[in-house]
């Protein structure tokens, strides 16, 4: 009895069906990647079936219910009539209007229009619109278009390259394991343009069986350097322990491409085998800074004294990229012992990126020594305004400490004409984090005779709506002279123009 797999109904695509040609016994099958059509998948071992030709197309399905929290957050940002206008665009818009709208919804993380876009997808004949809608559902990891995407990957040869690429990205995003046979077929295809996207996709949806299959590719002499590099990254993502020895051999091979070795080093670390630590320690002695970077990535998966020691060595590395990676590892591993080294980097590193990353990591680690250093930077008159701003921003974003110190800093700036630019900058930063501790600072800004400082006070008040500062806003709104600040204050307080 032939088994028929339904395809995406709204797209009015044809059905695939097929008969099982012969009994397949494990071990005797000569070409496990040739295209076959399955009569009864249970008659084949699951390992063989998962790596064979044509994928079974999932059943058609409606979109899942939009995430309630994301929907609520998106709705709160709507302007009057905006929701209705979007729905009209979906129903009546041109291709460019629809693609622009869907891109906007993706950027705003707005899942509310899934049903309308799904219906439009089924009716549209615009490849650009369909690709953008597919991207939308990939964004929200909604499997409602799995049947369409798998159908495309089963037979992509007459499709636009952009459509095929989007289908790859979609099945990777929603983890469509049903697509594995089709993806493997395209990996083996003579069309080389499918190799890298198929390989990347397999890294997202595959497992140990697929990893073992990919290891055989390491012996192929026809792969380009970029293909070998991506192959190594995918093997690392799959983290199949059975591939560990092969990857160790590659990581240690000084004749191998540098990035292939680097990705192999990261991969063996990700597998978390205890034996990897000693190997990574030895690899860190390499003169190749890229290899050292990825050794740090690999070693960050271990919580041992040896791993922590290697990360601290990385913070002192002569190459700034290695220092950046080591600082990230110290944050990930919560290495309190790294704090003195991070403080030194924050004070002395010649690379701004490293300084800022060290400051950020100090805030996230939050030890007494780290906090003392950061708060001291806000109070120290010798510290530049640039550094003070960085510290304030990092503390507001990554720590619960420093609010009082930031408020004191802002207060000192309000009447300092020489540092007015910094006063405005700090005020705008506070407006992004309108916590109650900044209510008094808001009042000081609002009371300033400088119109720009006062305007920044309105920014802070608009964000925090501090009850204690309302009288200051009302005083501006009721002023006798017309001004931009007066107009804005009245708008904030919702005062009628004729009041």
Tab-separated table of C-alpha atoms in Angstrom:
chain	number	residue	atom	x	y	z
A	1	UNK	CA	0.000	0.000	0.000
A	2	UNK	CA	1.609	3.245	-1.052
A	3	UNK	CA	1.854	5.956	1.578
A	4	UNK	CA	0.931	9.414	0.293
A	5	UNK	CA	2.359	12.480	1.973
A	6	UNK	CA	0.230	15.641	1.911
A	7	UNK	CA	1.863	18.862	0.803
A	8	UNK	CA	1.046	22.463	1.570
A	9	UNK	CA	-2.621	22.649	0.671
A	10	UNK	CA	-2.974	26.423	0.313
A	11	UNK	CA	-0.180	26.569	-2.239
A	12	UNK	CA	-2.002	23.985	-4.359
A	13	UNK	CA	1.174	21.954	-4.714
A	14	UNK	CA	1.172	18.417	-6.084
A	15	UNK	CA	1.359	15.289	-3.946
A	16	UNK	CA	4.322	12.963	-3.745
A	17	UNK	CA	3.864	9.263	-3.488
A	18	UNK	CA	5.952	6.200	-4.152
A	19	UNK	CA	6.354	2.493	-3.698
A	20	UNK	CA	9.057	0.773	-1.809
A	21	UNK	CA	11.268	-0.837	-4.435
A	22	UNK	CA	12.837	-3.620	-2.400
A	23	UNK	CA	13.501	-4.876	1.089
A	24	UNK	CA	16.430	-3.013	2.667
A	25	UNK	CA	18.506	-4.858	5.193
A	26	UNK	CA	21.001	-3.009	7.379
A	27	UNK	CA	24.560	-3.630	6.247
A	28	UNK	CA	23.747	-4.827	2.722
A	29	UNK	CA	22.335	-1.631	1.302
A	30	UNK	CA	24.869	-0.309	-1.191
A	31	UNK	CA	23.860	3.358	-1.508
A	32	UNK	CA	22.122	4.690	1.577
A	33	UNK	CA	21.878	8.181	0.095
A	34	UNK	CA	20.176	7.355	-3.205
A	35	UNK	CA	16.642	8.673	-3.588
A	36	UNK	CA	13.947	6.198	-2.515
A	37	UNK	CA	10.250	6.466	-1.778
A	38	UNK	CA	9.083	4.824	1.414
A	39	UNK	CA	6.076	2.509	1.471
A	40	UNK	CA	6.335	1.740	5.181
A	41	UNK	CA	9.076	3.603	7.053
A	42	UNK	CA	8.963	1.096	9.895
A	43	UNK	CA	10.524	-1.507	7.609
A	44	UNK	CA	13.828	0.422	7.578
A	45	UNK	CA	16.086	1.132	10.502
A	46	UNK	CA	15.570	4.642	11.850
A	47	UNK	CA	19.234	5.511	11.280
A	48	UNK	CA	19.093	4.614	7.596
A	49	UNK	CA	15.717	6.275	7.062
A	50	UNK	CA	16.924	9.531	8.592
A	51	UNK	CA	19.685	9.796	5.992
A	52	UNK	CA	17.775	8.755	2.884
A	53	UNK	CA	16.689	10.757	-0.163
A	54	UNK	CA	13.202	12.226	-0.094
A	55	UNK	CA	11.729	13.576	3.118
A	56	UNK	CA	8.251	12.742	4.300
A	57	UNK	CA	6.301	15.992	4.133
A	58	UNK	CA	4.695	16.995	7.463
A	59	UNK	CA	0.934	17.464	7.575
A	60	UNK	CA	-0.403	20.950	6.869
A	61	UNK	CA	-1.197	22.925	10.003
A	62	UNK	CA	-2.400	26.365	11.076
A	63	UNK	CA	-0.074	28.763	12.959
A	64	UNK	CA	0.267	28.318	16.701
A	65	UNK	CA	-1.271	30.905	19.024
A	66	UNK	CA	0.877	34.065	19.153
A	67	UNK	CA	2.948	34.556	22.297
A	68	UNK	CA	0.706	36.513	24.674
A	69	UNK	CA	3.483	38.570	26.261
A	70	UNK	CA	5.023	39.565	22.927
A	71	UNK	CA	1.584	40.403	21.555
A	72	UNK	CA	0.807	42.595	24.548
A	73	UNK	CA	4.153	44.389	24.325
A	74	UNK	CA	3.670	45.023	20.599
A	75	UNK	CA	0.104	46.289	21.076
A	76	UNK	CA	1.242	48.801	23.696
A	77	UNK	CA	3.511	50.433	21.098
A	78	UNK	CA	0.757	50.804	18.476
A	79	UNK	CA	-0.292	54.262	17.422
A	80	UNK	CA	-3.962	55.026	16.825
A	81	UNK	CA	-5.262	53.081	13.829
A	82	UNK	CA	-1.930	51.340	13.212
A	83	UNK	CA	-3.228	47.818	13.800
A	84	UNK	CA	-6.128	48.284	11.372
A	85	UNK	CA	-3.820	49.765	8.751
A	86	UNK	CA	-1.495	46.761	8.972
A	87	UNK	CA	-4.353	44.330	8.473
A	88	UNK	CA	-5.528	46.313	5.456
A	89	UNK	CA	-2.020	46.182	3.992
A	90	UNK	CA	-1.934	42.403	4.401
A	91	UNK	CA	-5.270	42.119	2.630
A	92	UNK	CA	-4.873	44.702	-0.137
A	93	UNK	CA	-1.175	45.661	-0.285
A	94	UNK	CA	1.274	45.353	-3.136
A	95	UNK	CA	4.294	43.063	-2.978
A	96	UNK	CA	6.611	45.845	-1.784
A	97	UNK	CA	4.082	47.082	0.787
A	98	UNK	CA	3.656	43.596	2.192
A	99	UNK	CA	7.375	42.777	2.335
A	100	UNK	CA	8.066	46.105	4.061
A	101	UNK	CA	5.309	45.461	6.587
A	102	UNK	CA	6.461	41.926	7.350
A	103	UNK	CA	10.046	43.143	7.806
A	104	UNK	CA	8.729	45.744	10.256
A	105	UNK	CA	6.838	43.049	12.190
A	106	UNK	CA	9.965	40.915	12.350
A	107	UNK	CA	12.043	43.844	13.612
A	108	UNK	CA	9.406	44.718	16.232
A	109	UNK	CA	9.048	41.100	17.382
A	110	UNK	CA	5.292	41.300	16.703
A	111	UNK	CA	3.588	37.878	16.347
A	112	UNK	CA	-0.026	39.102	16.199
A	113	UNK	CA	-0.553	38.701	12.462
A	114	UNK	CA	0.275	35.017	12.053
A	115	UNK	CA	-3.160	33.889	10.895
A	116	UNK	CA	-3.516	36.667	8.318
A	117	UNK	CA	-0.015	36.115	6.959
A	118	UNK	CA	-0.510	32.354	6.799
A	119	UNK	CA	-3.651	32.827	4.690
A	120	UNK	CA	-1.877	35.359	2.512
A	121	UNK	CA	0.988	32.905	2.012
A	122	UNK	CA	-1.425	30.322	0.635
A	123	UNK	CA	-3.001	32.755	-1.789
A	124	UNK	CA	-0.005	34.833	-2.871
A	125	UNK	CA	1.877	34.219	-6.085
A	126	UNK	CA	4.670	36.630	-5.152
A	127	UNK	CA	7.927	34.757	-4.385
A	128	UNK	CA	9.255	37.801	-2.501
A	129	UNK	CA	6.167	38.005	-0.276
A	130	UNK	CA	6.217	34.270	0.402
A	131	UNK	CA	9.906	34.341	1.290
A	132	UNK	CA	9.374	37.224	3.697
A	133	UNK	CA	6.407	35.465	5.337
A	134	UNK	CA	8.513	32.315	5.663
A	135	UNK	CA	11.133	34.458	7.401
A	136	UNK	CA	8.410	35.804	9.709
A	137	UNK	CA	7.395	32.322	10.843
A	138	UNK	CA	11.052	31.328	11.214
A	139	UNK	CA	11.481	34.317	13.543
A	140	UNK	CA	8.743	32.988	15.837
A	141	UNK	CA	9.761	29.348	15.380
A	142	UNK	CA	6.260	28.494	14.172
A	143	UNK	CA	6.146	25.140	12.322
A	144	UNK	CA	3.010	26.004	10.337
A	145	UNK	CA	4.923	26.114	7.032
A	146	UNK	CA	7.003	22.971	7.511
A	147	UNK	CA	5.103	21.196	4.749
A	148	UNK	CA	5.929	23.948	2.274
A	149	UNK	CA	9.599	24.213	3.279
A	150	UNK	CA	10.180	20.450	3.163
A	151	UNK	CA	8.470	20.264	-0.225
A	152	UNK	CA	10.851	22.934	-1.537
A	153	UNK	CA	13.902	21.081	-0.196
A	154	UNK	CA	12.709	17.798	-1.669
A	155	UNK	CA	12.813	19.322	-5.143
A	156	UNK	CA	14.517	22.740	-5.192
A	157	UNK	CA	15.960	22.693	-8.676
A	158	UNK	CA	13.333	24.852	-10.380
A	159	UNK	CA	12.979	27.267	-7.455
A	160	UNK	CA	14.657	30.641	-6.983
A	161	UNK	CA	17.881	30.397	-4.987
A	162	UNK	CA	16.523	32.907	-2.479
A	163	UNK	CA	13.457	30.711	-1.898
A	164	UNK	CA	15.595	27.625	-1.304
A	165	UNK	CA	17.882	29.526	1.067
A	166	UNK	CA	14.886	30.755	3.053
A	167	UNK	CA	13.510	27.201	3.216
A	168	UNK	CA	16.848	26.046	4.661
A	169	UNK	CA	16.781	28.821	7.260
A	170	UNK	CA	13.184	28.058	8.153
A	171	UNK	CA	13.629	24.321	8.820
A	172	UNK	CA	16.752	25.145	10.837
A	173	UNK	CA	14.845	27.693	12.936
A	174	UNK	CA	11.866	25.447	13.687
A	175	UNK	CA	14.033	22.299	14.020
A	176	UNK	CA	12.198	20.304	11.335
A	177	UNK	CA	13.858	16.909	11.684
A	178	UNK	CA	11.567	15.545	8.957
A	179	UNK	CA	13.700	17.551	6.523
A	180	UNK	CA	16.907	15.618	7.282
A	181	UNK	CA	16.707	13.224	4.285
A	182	UNK	CA	16.137	16.097	1.858
A	183	UNK	CA	18.929	18.141	3.421
A	184	UNK	CA	21.342	15.201	3.211
A	185	UNK	CA	20.427	14.699	-0.443
A	186	UNK	CA	21.235	18.331	-1.185
A	187	UNK	CA	24.504	17.992	0.709
A	188	UNK	CA	25.387	15.184	-1.704
A	189	UNK	CA	24.015	17.074	-4.712
A	190	UNK	CA	26.216	18.043	-7.644
A	191	UNK	CA	24.888	21.583	-7.202
A	192	UNK	CA	27.587	23.043	-4.950
A	193	UNK	CA	25.474	26.081	-4.061
A	194	UNK	CA	23.435	23.848	-1.751
A	195	UNK	CA	26.409	22.468	0.175
A	196	UNK	CA	27.006	25.185	2.790
A	197	UNK	CA	23.325	25.953	3.579
A	198	UNK	CA	22.555	22.227	3.742
A	199	UNK	CA	25.523	21.641	6.041
A	200	UNK	CA	24.570	24.548	8.291
A	201	UNK	CA	20.978	23.338	8.453
A	202	UNK	CA	22.070	19.824	9.343
A	203	UNK	CA	23.981	21.301	12.251
A	204	UNK	CA	20.699	22.707	13.600
A	205	UNK	CA	18.405	19.731	13.036
A	206	UNK	CA	20.760	16.746	13.080
A	207	UNK	CA	22.027	14.544	15.866
A	208	UNK	CA	24.685	11.913	16.544
A	209	UNK	CA	23.803	9.829	13.488
A	210	UNK	CA	24.227	12.846	11.215
A	211	UNK	CA	27.490	13.794	12.935
A	212	UNK	CA	28.939	10.341	12.309
A	213	UNK	CA	27.873	10.635	8.690
A	214	UNK	CA	29.581	14.031	8.371
A	215	UNK	CA	32.866	12.752	9.804
A	216	UNK	CA	33.343	10.786	6.590
A	217	UNK	CA	33.440	14.102	4.734
A	218	UNK	CA	36.712	14.910	6.493
A	219	UNK	CA	38.434	12.368	4.244
A	220	UNK	CA	37.218	14.023	1.056
A	221	UNK	CA	39.885	15.824	-0.942
A	222	UNK	CA	37.442	17.818	-3.063
A	223	UNK	CA	36.168	20.093	-0.277
A	224	UNK	CA	37.206	23.731	-0.349
A	225	UNK	CA	38.701	25.411	2.708
A	226	UNK	CA	35.429	27.274	3.491
A	227	UNK	CA	33.550	23.970	3.206
A	228	UNK	CA	35.946	22.241	5.595
A	229	UNK	CA	35.700	25.152	8.006
A	230	UNK	CA	31.900	25.043	8.051
A	231	UNK	CA	31.954	21.259	8.337
A	232	UNK	CA	34.051	21.588	11.470
A	233	UNK	CA	31.715	24.196	12.976
A	234	UNK	CA	28.733	21.950	12.347
A	235	UNK	CA	30.436	18.938	13.919
A	236	UNK	CA	31.103	21.069	16.962
A	237	UNK	CA	27.475	22.135	17.147
A	238	UNK	CA	26.277	18.516	16.932
A	239	UNK	CA	28.627	17.520	19.799
A	240	UNK	CA	28.665	13.812	18.956
A	241	UNK	CA	31.157	12.105	21.257
A	242	UNK	CA	31.905	9.432	18.658
A	243	UNK	CA	33.572	12.106	16.542
A	244	UNK	CA	35.828	13.328	19.367
A	245	UNK	CA	38.977	11.419	18.377
A	246	UNK	CA	38.740	12.572	14.758
A	247	UNK	CA	38.384	16.190	15.845
A	248	UNK	CA	41.288	15.944	18.297
A	249	UNK	CA	43.492	14.675	15.480
A	250	UNK	CA	42.510	17.632	13.300
A	251	UNK	CA	42.989	20.175	16.101
A	252	UNK	CA	46.529	18.876	16.671
A	253	UNK	CA	47.468	18.761	12.974
A	254	UNK	CA	49.763	21.741	12.358
A	255	UNK	CA	49.472	21.211	8.609
A	256	UNK	CA	45.708	21.757	8.689
A	257	UNK	CA	44.033	25.074	7.869
A	258	UNK	CA	44.168	27.379	10.901
A	259	UNK	CA	40.435	27.987	11.202
A	260	UNK	CA	39.641	24.302	10.690
A	261	UNK	CA	41.946	23.563	13.624
A	262	UNK	CA	40.387	26.380	15.635
A	263	UNK	CA	36.826	25.138	15.134
A	264	UNK	CA	37.949	21.606	16.001
A	265	UNK	CA	39.439	22.909	19.261
A	266	UNK	CA	36.179	24.627	20.138
A	267	UNK	CA	34.254	21.469	19.245
A	268	UNK	CA	36.221	19.104	21.477
A	269	UNK	CA	35.752	21.520	24.338
A	270	UNK	CA	32.009	21.662	23.731
A	271	UNK	CA	31.846	17.886	24.103
A	272	UNK	CA	32.980	18.318	27.734
A	273	UNK	CA	35.194	15.246	27.858
A	274	UNK	CA	37.663	15.615	30.721
A	275	UNK	CA	40.508	14.516	28.433
A	276	UNK	CA	39.996	17.656	26.348
A	277	UNK	CA	41.371	19.987	29.022
A	278	UNK	CA	44.977	18.803	28.740
A	279	UNK	CA	44.770	18.870	24.935
A	280	UNK	CA	43.420	22.427	24.933
A	281	UNK	CA	46.108	23.576	27.384
A	282	UNK	CA	48.755	22.350	24.949
A	283	UNK	CA	47.010	23.929	21.948
A	284	UNK	CA	46.968	27.289	23.746
A	285	UNK	CA	50.748	27.407	23.328
A	286	UNK	CA	50.236	27.932	19.584
A	287	UNK	CA	51.476	31.131	17.943
A	288	UNK	CA	48.179	31.370	16.043
A	289	UNK	CA	45.930	33.848	17.898
A	290	UNK	CA	42.807	32.523	16.170
A	291	UNK	CA	43.523	29.041	17.489
A	292	UNK	CA	44.090	30.473	20.983
A	293	UNK	CA	40.723	32.273	20.771
A	294	UNK	CA	38.888	29.068	20.010
A	295	UNK	CA	40.826	27.144	22.641
A	296	UNK	CA	39.396	29.641	25.143
A	297	UNK	CA	35.904	29.046	23.726
A	298	UNK	CA	36.429	25.310	24.182
A	299	UNK	CA	37.919	25.471	27.681
A	300	UNK	CA	35.048	27.669	28.884
A	301	UNK	CA	32.884	24.538	29.022
A	302	UNK	CA	34.848	23.193	32.009
A	303	UNK	CA	34.617	24.196	35.671
A	304	UNK	CA	38.078	23.125	36.805
A	305	UNK	CA	41.063	24.943	38.257
A	306	UNK	CA	43.015	24.155	35.092
A	307	UNK	CA	40.317	25.693	32.900
A	308	UNK	CA	40.081	28.814	35.048
A	309	UNK	CA	43.857	29.201	35.030
A	310	UNK	CA	43.944	29.016	31.237
A	311	UNK	CA	41.229	31.667	30.950
A	312	UNK	CA	43.199	34.001	33.225
A	313	UNK	CA	46.240	33.421	31.013
A	314	UNK	CA	44.036	34.445	28.105
A	315	UNK	CA	43.141	37.740	29.796
A	316	UNK	CA	46.870	38.538	29.705
A	317	UNK	CA	47.359	37.436	26.089
A	318	UNK	CA	49.264	39.734	23.721
A	319	UNK	CA	46.458	39.592	21.118
A	320	UNK	CA	43.414	41.694	21.980
A	321	UNK	CA	40.938	39.246	20.389
A	322	UNK	CA	42.184	36.516	22.711
A	323	UNK	CA	41.816	38.891	25.680
A	324	UNK	CA	38.234	39.678	24.640
A	325	UNK	CA	37.389	35.988	24.352
A	326	UNK	CA	39.008	35.218	27.708
A	327	UNK	CA	37.067	38.022	29.423
A	328	UNK	CA	33.846	36.609	27.968
A	329	UNK	CA	34.843	33.183	29.266
A	330	UNK	CA	35.534	34.619	32.735
A	331	UNK	CA	32.025	36.066	32.725
A	332	UNK	CA	30.465	32.803	31.524
A	333	UNK	CA	32.380	30.732	34.086
A	334	UNK	CA	31.906	33.314	36.869
A	335	UNK	CA	35.608	33.315	37.715
A	336	UNK	CA	35.900	35.575	40.772
A	337	UNK	CA	39.676	35.081	40.744
A	338	UNK	CA	39.777	36.987	37.451
A	339	UNK	CA	38.624	40.279	39.014
A	340	UNK	CA	42.114	41.765	39.664
A	341	UNK	CA	43.102	40.973	36.081
A	342	UNK	CA	39.904	42.569	34.779
A	343	UNK	CA	40.507	45.712	36.821
A	344	UNK	CA	44.002	45.927	35.350
A	345	UNK	CA	42.582	45.580	31.829
A	346	UNK	CA	39.925	48.223	32.543
A	347	UNK	CA	42.625	50.636	33.703
A	348	UNK	CA	45.389	49.936	31.232
A	349	UNK	CA	44.325	48.091	28.101
A	350	UNK	CA	45.131	49.864	24.868
A	351	UNK	CA	41.977	48.578	23.162
A	352	UNK	CA	38.715	50.334	23.984
A	353	UNK	CA	36.754	47.129	23.287
A	354	UNK	CA	38.767	45.258	25.892
A	355	UNK	CA	38.386	48.046	28.465
A	356	UNK	CA	34.615	48.166	28.028
A	357	UNK	CA	34.300	44.379	28.104
A	358	UNK	CA	36.356	44.259	31.301
A	359	UNK	CA	34.100	46.902	32.913
A	360	UNK	CA	30.967	45.037	31.834
A	361	UNK	CA	32.273	41.735	33.189
A	362	UNK	CA	33.204	43.343	36.498
A	363	UNK	CA	29.608	44.561	36.837
A	364	UNK	CA	28.221	41.124	36.008
A	365	UNK	CA	30.542	39.288	38.394
A	366	UNK	CA	29.499	41.722	41.128
A	367	UNK	CA	32.115	40.810	43.716
A	368	UNK	CA	32.933	43.288	46.470
A	369	UNK	CA	36.254	44.154	44.824
A	370	UNK	CA	34.615	44.632	41.410
A	371	UNK	CA	31.837	46.829	42.792
A	372	UNK	CA	34.245	48.938	44.809
A	373	UNK	CA	36.313	49.638	41.714
A	374	UNK	CA	33.336	50.593	39.546
A	375	UNK	CA	31.745	52.887	42.117
A	376	UNK	CA	35.111	54.478	42.726
A	377	UNK	CA	35.333	55.366	39.044
A	378	UNK	CA	32.094	57.345	39.288
A	379	UNK	CA	33.351	59.358	42.259
A	380	UNK	CA	36.991	59.825	41.238
A	381	UNK	CA	37.552	63.329	39.803
A	382	UNK	CA	40.507	62.024	37.816
A	383	UNK	CA	38.327	59.623	35.857
A	384	UNK	CA	37.378	60.930	32.413
A	385	UNK	CA	33.732	61.641	31.610
A	386	UNK	CA	33.924	59.010	28.876
A	387	UNK	CA	34.848	56.318	31.389
A	388	UNK	CA	32.278	57.595	33.907
A	389	UNK	CA	29.566	57.301	31.268
A	390	UNK	CA	30.655	53.770	30.340
A	391	UNK	CA	30.630	52.710	33.988
A	392	UNK	CA	27.215	54.309	34.604
A	393	UNK	CA	25.726	52.657	31.528
A	394	UNK	CA	27.165	49.264	32.418
A	395	UNK	CA	25.953	49.438	36.018
A	396	UNK	CA	22.431	50.438	34.961
A	397	UNK	CA	22.305	47.660	32.407
A	398	UNK	CA	24.047	44.814	34.201
A	399	UNK	CA	23.966	45.489	37.951
A	400	UNK	CA	21.684	46.634	40.751
A	401	UNK	CA	24.443	48.724	42.282
A	402	UNK	CA	25.506	52.291	41.677
A	403	UNK	CA	22.143	54.084	41.408
A	404	UNK	CA	22.817	56.520	44.231
A	405	UNK	CA	26.294	57.247	42.891
A	406	UNK	CA	24.926	57.895	39.389
A	407	UNK	CA	22.267	60.193	40.844
A	408	UNK	CA	24.954	62.122	42.743
A	409	UNK	CA	27.040	62.422	39.579
A	410	UNK	CA	24.071	63.782	37.597
A	411	UNK	CA	23.217	66.218	40.387
A	412	UNK	CA	26.769	67.602	40.362
A	413	UNK	CA	26.506	68.186	36.607
A	414	UNK	CA	23.210	70.105	36.479
A	415	UNK	CA	24.728	73.507	37.235
A	416	UNK	CA	28.170	72.898	35.744
A	417	UNK	CA	28.122	74.843	32.464
A	418	UNK	CA	31.526	73.494	31.462
A	419	UNK	CA	30.233	69.914	31.520
A	420	UNK	CA	26.842	70.587	30.001
A	421	UNK	CA	27.274	68.020	27.154
A	422	UNK	CA	28.025	65.339	29.750
A	423	UNK	CA	25.080	66.506	31.863
A	424	UNK	CA	22.741	66.027	28.895
A	425	UNK	CA	24.255	62.648	28.029
A	426	UNK	CA	23.913	61.304	31.570
A	427	UNK	CA	20.353	62.646	31.756
A	428	UNK	CA	19.361	60.830	28.577
A	429	UNK	CA	20.928	57.657	29.982
A	430	UNK	CA	18.893	58.003	33.194
A	431	UNK	CA	15.747	58.422	31.077
A	432	UNK	CA	16.320	54.886	29.763
A	433	UNK	CA	16.294	53.547	33.336
A	434	UNK	CA	13.633	55.656	35.127
A	435	UNK	CA	13.956	54.192	38.599
A	436	UNK	CA	12.525	55.976	41.643
A	437	UNK	CA	15.978	56.814	42.964
A	438	UNK	CA	16.298	59.323	40.112
A	439	UNK	CA	13.171	61.346	41.052
A	440	UNK	CA	15.146	64.085	42.809
A	441	UNK	CA	17.595	64.311	39.898
A	442	UNK	CA	14.631	64.702	37.560
A	443	UNK	CA	13.411	67.674	39.628
A	444	UNK	CA	16.855	69.299	39.468
A	445	UNK	CA	16.966	68.963	35.683
A	446	UNK	CA	13.426	70.383	35.397
A	447	UNK	CA	14.368	73.359	37.572
A	448	UNK	CA	17.390	74.274	35.450
A	449	UNK	CA	17.317	77.629	33.660
A	450	UNK	CA	19.084	76.018	30.711
A	451	UNK	CA	16.425	74.974	28.192
A	452	UNK	CA	18.368	71.908	26.983
A	453	UNK	CA	18.908	70.614	30.537
A	454	UNK	CA	15.238	71.296	31.315
A	455	UNK	CA	14.213	69.401	28.155
A	456	UNK	CA	16.280	66.441	29.337
A	457	UNK	CA	14.429	66.644	32.646
A	458	UNK	CA	11.186	66.301	30.688
A	459	UNK	CA	12.650	63.198	29.028
A	460	UNK	CA	13.365	61.700	32.445
A	461	UNK	CA	9.924	62.622	33.797
A	462	UNK	CA	8.118	61.287	30.710
A	463	UNK	CA	9.847	57.934	31.210
A	464	UNK	CA	9.382	57.710	34.988
A	465	UNK	CA	6.331	59.861	35.796
A	466	UNK	CA	7.682	60.560	39.297
A	467	UNK	CA	4.876	62.024	41.486
A	468	UNK	CA	7.326	64.277	43.348
A	469	UNK	CA	8.408	65.927	40.067
A	470	UNK	CA	4.921	66.635	38.702
A	471	UNK	CA	4.742	70.100	40.248
A	472	UNK	CA	7.965	71.072	38.432
A	473	UNK	CA	6.501	69.883	35.113
A	474	UNK	CA	3.274	71.786	35.805
A	475	UNK	CA	5.277	74.939	36.527
A	476	UNK	CA	6.868	74.661	33.078
A	477	UNK	CA	3.477	73.955	31.473
A	478	UNK	CA	1.933	77.044	33.063
A	479	UNK	CA	4.784	79.401	32.228
A	480	UNK	CA	3.931	82.785	30.735
A	481	UNK	CA	6.322	82.594	27.793
A	482	UNK	CA	5.720	80.203	24.888
A	483	UNK	CA	8.469	77.616	24.371
A	484	UNK	CA	9.064	74.112	23.125
A	485	UNK	CA	9.436	72.912	26.725
A	486	UNK	CA	6.129	74.476	27.720
A	487	UNK	CA	4.370	72.837	24.790
A	488	UNK	CA	5.900	69.468	25.629
A	489	UNK	CA	5.105	69.762	29.347
A	490	UNK	CA	1.445	70.443	28.546
A	491	UNK	CA	1.385	67.429	26.260
A	492	UNK	CA	2.932	65.196	28.942
A	493	UNK	CA	0.332	66.368	31.479
A	494	UNK	CA	-2.436	66.025	28.864
A	495	UNK	CA	-3.453	69.670	29.349
A	496	UNK	CA	-5.783	71.172	26.797
A	497	UNK	CA	-4.230	73.851	24.609
A	498	UNK	CA	-6.844	76.328	25.825
A	499	UNK	CA	-6.308	75.629	29.535
